[in-house]
Each structure stands twice: as structure tokens, then as C-alpha cells.
PDB file of C-alpha atoms in Angstrom:
ATOM      1  CA  UNK A  93     120.212 103.202  97.750  1.00 46.00           C
ATOM      2  CA  UNK A  94     116.587 104.736  96.825  1.00 51.00           C
ATOM      3  CA  UNK A  95     115.637 107.756  94.310  1.00 51.00           C
ATOM      4  CA  UNK A  96     118.780 109.717  93.722  1.00 50.00           C
ATOM      5  CA  UNK A  97     116.983 113.305  92.573  1.00 49.00           C
ATOM      6  CA  UNK A  98     120.045 115.076  93.756  1.00 51.00           C
ATOM      7  CA  UNK A  99     123.253 113.509  92.156  1.00 51.00           C
ATOM      8  CA  UNK A 100     124.891 113.333  94.953  1.00 53.00           C
ATOM      9  CA  UNK A 101     124.574 109.157  95.011  1.00 57.00           C
ATOM     10  CA  UNK A 102     126.231 109.220  91.611  1.00 58.00           C
ATOM     11  CA  UNK A 103     129.136 111.569  92.580  1.00 58.00           C
ATOM     12  CA  UNK A 104     129.761 108.922  95.792  1.00 57.00           C
ATOM     13  CA  UNK A 105     129.531 106.195  93.273  1.00 64.00           C
ATOM     14  CA  UNK A 106     132.125 108.310  91.359  1.00 60.00           C
ATOM     15  CA  UNK A 107     134.272 108.792  94.725  1.00 62.00           C
ATOM     16  CA  UNK A 108     134.010 104.886  95.086  1.00 65.00           C
ATOM     17  CA  UNK A 109     135.634 104.397  91.680  1.00 63.00           C
ATOM     18  CA  UNK A 110     137.974 106.437  92.283  1.00 64.00           C
ATOM     19  CA  UNK A 111     139.013 104.733  95.516  1.00 64.00           C
ATOM     20  CA  UNK A 112     139.610 101.726  94.137  1.00 62.00           C
ATOM     21  CA  UNK A 113     142.262 103.031  92.064  1.00 63.00           C
ATOM     22  CA  UNK A 114     143.576 104.964  93.833  1.00 68.00           C
ATOM     23  CA  UNK A 115     144.034 102.570  97.301  1.00 66.00           C
ATOM     24  CA  UNK A 116     145.301  99.038  95.804  1.00 67.00           C
ATOM     25  CA  UNK A 117     144.980  97.722  99.035  1.00 72.00           C
ATOM     26  CA  UNK A 118     141.513  96.633 100.206  1.00 73.00           C
ATOM     27  CA  UNK A 119     141.887  97.591 103.462  1.00 77.00           C
ATOM     28  CA  UNK A 120     142.243 100.899 102.718  1.00 74.00           C
ATOM     29  CA  UNK A 121     139.843 101.355 100.067  1.00 72.00           C
ATOM     30  CA  UNK A 122     137.100 100.157 102.612  1.00 76.00           C
ATOM     31  CA  UNK A 123     137.914 102.461 105.123  1.00 77.00           C
ATOM     32  CA  UNK A 124     138.040 105.056 103.062  1.00 74.00           C
ATOM     33  CA  UNK A 125     135.030 103.823 101.266  1.00 72.00           C
ATOM     34  CA  UNK A 126     133.242 103.632 104.953  1.00 75.00           C
ATOM     35  CA  UNK A 127     134.509 107.442 105.483  1.00 75.00           C
ATOM     36  CA  UNK A 128     133.058 108.592 102.265  1.00 71.00           C
ATOM     37  CA  UNK A 129     129.643 107.179 102.859  1.00 73.00           C
ATOM     38  CA  UNK A 130     129.323 108.434 106.770  1.00 73.00           C
ATOM     39  CA  UNK A 131     129.525 111.689 105.234  1.00 70.00           C
ATOM     40  CA  UNK A 132     126.905 111.035 102.491  1.00 69.00           C
ATOM     41  CA  UNK A 133     124.588 109.438 105.609  1.00 69.00           C
ATOM     42  CA  UNK A 134     125.217 112.778 107.590  1.00 71.00           C
ATOM     43  CA  UNK A 135     124.068 114.745 104.373  1.00 68.00           C
ATOM     44  CA  UNK A 136     121.182 112.757 104.023  1.00 69.00           C
ATOM     45  CA  UNK A 137     120.455 113.191 107.652  1.00 65.00           C
ATOM     46  CA  UNK A 138     121.327 117.066 108.304  1.00 71.00           C
ATOM     47  CA  UNK A 139     118.468 117.161 105.108  1.00 73.00           C
ATOM     48  CA  UNK A 140     116.189 115.315 107.305  1.00 71.00           C
ATOM     49  CA  UNK A 141     116.330 117.612 109.748  1.00 74.00           C
ATOM     50  CA  UNK A 142     116.104 120.361 107.894  1.00 77.00           C
ATOM     51  CA  UNK A 143     112.741 119.603 106.393  1.00 78.00           C
ATOM     52  CA  UNK A 144     111.326 117.888 109.878  1.00 80.00           C
ATOM     53  CA  UNK A 145     112.016 121.520 110.984  1.00 83.00           C
ATOM     54  CA  UNK A 146     110.551 123.429 108.365  1.00 82.00           C
ATOM     55  CA  UNK A 147     107.326 120.905 108.760  1.00 80.00           C
ATOM     56  CA  UNK A 148     107.281 122.475 112.722  1.00 83.00           C
ATOM     57  CA  UNK A 149     107.497 125.857 111.637  1.00 82.00           C
ATOM     58  CA  UNK A 150     104.699 125.619 109.146  1.00 78.00           C
ATOM     59  CA  UNK A 151     102.752 123.758 111.768  1.00 80.00           C
ATOM     60  CA  UNK A 152     103.537 126.457 113.803  1.00 83.00           C
ATOM     61  CA  UNK A 153     102.429 129.348 111.635  1.00 79.00           C
ATOM     62  CA  UNK A 154      99.305 127.081 110.601  1.00 76.00           C
ATOM     63  CA  UNK A 155      98.266 127.447 113.824  1.00 80.00           C
ATOM     64  CA  UNK A 156      98.718 131.095 114.653  1.00 81.00           C
ATOM     65  CA  UNK A 157      97.051 131.873 111.117  1.00 77.00           C
ATOM     66  CA  UNK A 158      93.811 129.632 112.242  1.00 77.00           C
ATOM     67  CA  UNK A 159      92.946 131.349 115.529  1.00 81.00           C
ATOM     68  CA  UNK A 160      92.757 134.798 114.055  1.00 77.00           C
ATOM     69  CA  UNK A 161      89.569 136.510 114.215  1.00 80.00           C
ATOM     70  CA  UNK A 162      89.631 137.629 110.383  1.00 78.00           C
ATOM     71  CA  UNK A 163      88.175 135.867 108.234  1.00 75.00           C
ATOM     72  CA  UNK A 164      90.205 136.379 105.426  1.00 69.00           C
ATOM     73  CA  UNK A 165      92.991 134.917 107.405  1.00 69.00           C
ATOM     74  CA  UNK A 166      91.519 132.168 109.156  1.00 74.00           C
ATOM     75  CA  UNK A 167      88.712 131.333 106.587  1.00 78.00           C
ATOM     76  CA  UNK A 168      91.183 130.788 103.371  1.00 77.00           C
ATOM     77  CA  UNK A 169      91.685 127.262 104.088  1.00 75.00           C
ATOM     78  CA  UNK A 170      87.865 126.145 104.609  1.00 79.00           C
ATOM     79  CA  UNK A 171      87.156 128.206 101.400  1.00 84.00           C
ATOM     80  CA  UNK A 172      89.589 126.052  99.269  1.00 82.00           C
ATOM     81  CA  UNK A 173      87.989 122.788 100.829  1.00 79.00           C
ATOM     82  CA  UNK A 174      84.396 123.914 100.151  1.00 84.00           C
ATOM     83  CA  UNK A 175      85.560 124.765  96.462  1.00 87.00           C
ATOM     84  CA  UNK A 176      87.147 121.314  96.212  1.00 85.00           C
ATOM     85  CA  UNK A 177      84.118 119.665  97.371  1.00 86.00           C
ATOM     86  CA  UNK A 178      82.327 121.700  94.831  1.00 89.00           C
ATOM     87  CA  UNK A 179      84.131 120.517  92.066  1.00 89.00           C
ATOM     88  CA  UNK A 180      83.933 116.844  93.233  1.00 88.00           C
ATOM     89  CA  UNK A 181      80.556 117.126  93.490  1.00 91.00           C
ATOM     90  CA  UNK A 182      79.777 118.683  90.385  1.00 91.00           C
ATOM     91  CA  UNK A 183      82.535 116.266  88.587  1.00 89.00           C
ATOM     92  CA  UNK A 184      81.418 113.038  89.706  1.00 89.00           C
ATOM     93  CA  UNK A 185      77.202 113.884  91.125  1.00 92.00           C
ATOM     94  CA  UNK A 186      75.397 116.406  88.872  1.00 92.00           C
ATOM     95  CA  UNK A 187      77.462 116.754  85.737  1.00 90.00           C
ATOM     96  CA  UNK A 188      76.787 112.649  84.997  1.00 90.00           C
ATOM     97  CA  UNK A 189      73.231 113.316  86.245  1.00 92.00           C
ATOM     98  CA  UNK A 190      72.453 116.534  84.645  1.00 90.00           C
ATOM     99  CA  UNK A 191      73.593 114.603  81.771  1.00 89.00           C
ATOM    100  CA  UNK A 192      71.798 111.754  82.007  1.00 89.00           C
ATOM    101  CA  UNK A 193      68.346 113.552  82.337  1.00 90.00           C
ATOM    102  CA  UNK A 194      69.309 115.666  79.580  1.00 89.00           C
ATOM    103  CA  UNK A 195      70.587 113.223  77.049  1.00 87.00           C
ATOM    104  CA  UNK A 196      67.225 111.279  78.223  1.00 88.00           C
ATOM    105  CA  UNK A 197      65.197 114.315  77.328  1.00 89.00           C
ATOM    106  CA  UNK A 198      66.927 115.207  74.783  1.00 87.00           C
ATOM    107  CA  UNK A 199      69.039 112.617  72.597  1.00 84.00           C
ATOM    108  CA  UNK A 200      71.020 115.974  70.752  1.00 85.00           C
ATOM    109  CA  UNK A 201      71.683 118.121  74.179  1.00 82.00           C
ATOM    110  CA  UNK A 202      74.647 119.416  74.634  1.00 84.00           C
ATOM    111  CA  UNK A 203      77.456 117.703  76.977  1.00 81.00           C
ATOM    112  CA  UNK A 204      78.228 119.570  80.305  1.00 84.00           C
ATOM    113  CA  UNK A 205      81.957 120.700  81.021  1.00 86.00           C
ATOM    114  CA  UNK A 206      84.492 118.279  82.705  1.00 84.00           C
ATOM    115  CA  UNK A 207      86.580 120.016  85.263  1.00 82.00           C
ATOM    116  CA  UNK A 208      89.965 119.070  85.159  1.00 83.00           C
ATOM    117  CA  UNK A 209      90.616 117.156  89.346  1.00 80.00           C
ATOM    118  CA  UNK A 210      94.097 116.310  89.044  1.00 81.00           C
ATOM    119  CA  UNK A 211      95.228 120.010  90.758  1.00 80.00           C
ATOM    120  CA  UNK A 212      92.186 120.038  93.122  1.00 79.00           C
ATOM    121  CA  UNK A 213      92.348 116.659  94.421  1.00 79.00           C
ATOM    122  CA  UNK A 214      96.373 117.065  94.832  1.00 79.00           C
ATOM    123  CA  UNK A 215      95.131 120.280  96.752  1.00 77.00           C
ATOM    124  CA  UNK A 216      92.587 117.977  98.710  1.00 77.00           C
ATOM    125  CA  UNK A 217      94.847 115.263  99.779  1.00 76.00           C
ATOM    126  CA  UNK A 218      97.083 117.792 100.983  1.00 75.00           C
ATOM    127  CA  UNK A 219      94.104 119.399 102.992  1.00 72.00           C
ATOM    128  CA  UNK A 220      92.782 116.148 104.570  1.00 70.00           C
ATOM    129  CA  UNK A 221      96.327 115.675 106.121  1.00 67.00           C
ATOM    130  CA  UNK A 222      95.872 118.598 107.800  1.00 61.00           C
ATOM    131  CA  UNK A 223      92.319 117.791 108.508  1.00 59.00           C
ATOM    132  CA  UNK A 224      93.165 115.000 110.688  1.00 63.00           C
ATOM    133  CA  UNK A 225      95.294 117.165 112.617  1.00 63.00           C
ATOM    134  CA  UNK A 226      91.666 119.258 113.215  1.00 63.00           C
ATOM    135  CA  UNK A 227      90.257 115.888 114.116  1.00 66.00           C
ATOM    136  CA  UNK A 228      92.759 115.399 116.829  1.00 66.00           C
ATOM    137  CA  UNK A 229      92.459 119.130 117.834  1.00 67.00           C
ATOM    138  CA  UNK A 230      88.805 118.065 118.554  1.00 69.00           C
ATOM    139  CA  UNK A 231      88.995 114.668 120.101  1.00 72.00           C
ATOM    140  CA  UNK A 232      91.421 116.978 122.434  1.00 72.00           C
ATOM    141  CA  UNK A 233      89.167 119.592 123.285  1.00 70.00           C
ATOM    142  CA  UNK A 234      90.438 122.159 121.057  1.00 66.00           C
ATOM    143  CA  UNK A 235      87.539 125.223 120.912  1.00 59.00           C
ATOM    144  CA  UNK A 236      87.454 127.014 118.180  1.00 58.00           C
ATOM    145  CA  UNK A 237      86.315 129.920 116.735  1.00 53.00           C
TER     146      UNK A 237
END
């Protein structure tokens, strides 16, 4: 079994030990454990189904939002993408190059600040995942405004 962050797996492990003590007959204990395992699986499948439905609704919302004529509604996602791109460009191209040139010219030149890209990189990866959907739309000939 994988990582159990809900604690439900621990409850079922405890339940399995209780079943072993309640049912001295191994066949009866196995039947009870199977019934408990089926309940656990149904709960996990219900959670997966719920997550899937939530993701589908988010995709529908994103599609409606992207079709809006207002730049403030449909343009926020590209804006965030440009911010991520500029910050990565600053951190990995401009800042090291500028610092190198400044230190070459003057040995005591101050170092430019380094941006923490941890949150921006996470955001960018999420957006790139959505960007794959846009690539698919372009391939299928969906027009954009």
C-alpha cells in the first residue's frame, strides 16, 4: 500500500488486528477482512472519482475563462507565464552575466540579488502542464483571440 496521509490505512490495520481477535476461525476472519478491504477500496475509488470530476470542472472553467474578451479575465495566465519566464531569465542569464561583467570591471562590485524561484518554478510547471493542452488545441485547429 502507498503513502497514507489520511490515517484511514492505520484504522484498517487496527481493524484487521481486532478482527483476528474477535474471529478465532481463520476463514471467518478472512471474510471479515475481505469485507473491510472492499470498503476501503470503495472509499479510495470514490475519492479518485471525486478528484477526477473536480479536475474536469476546472478544465471547463479554464476554457470559459480563456474565451473571455477582457484581457483581465483571459490574460492573467499568460501574464503569470511571462513573470515566471522573466524571473528565470533574470536568475539564470542576466544576473550571472551582469555580476560577472561588473566583477570583471570592478573587483568590489556588489552582487545582484538572487530571486527564490521555488514557488515560481512550481507555478510554471503547473502552467506548462496546461500548456500541453493548448498545444493539442493548436494541433486540432482551435482558434484563439
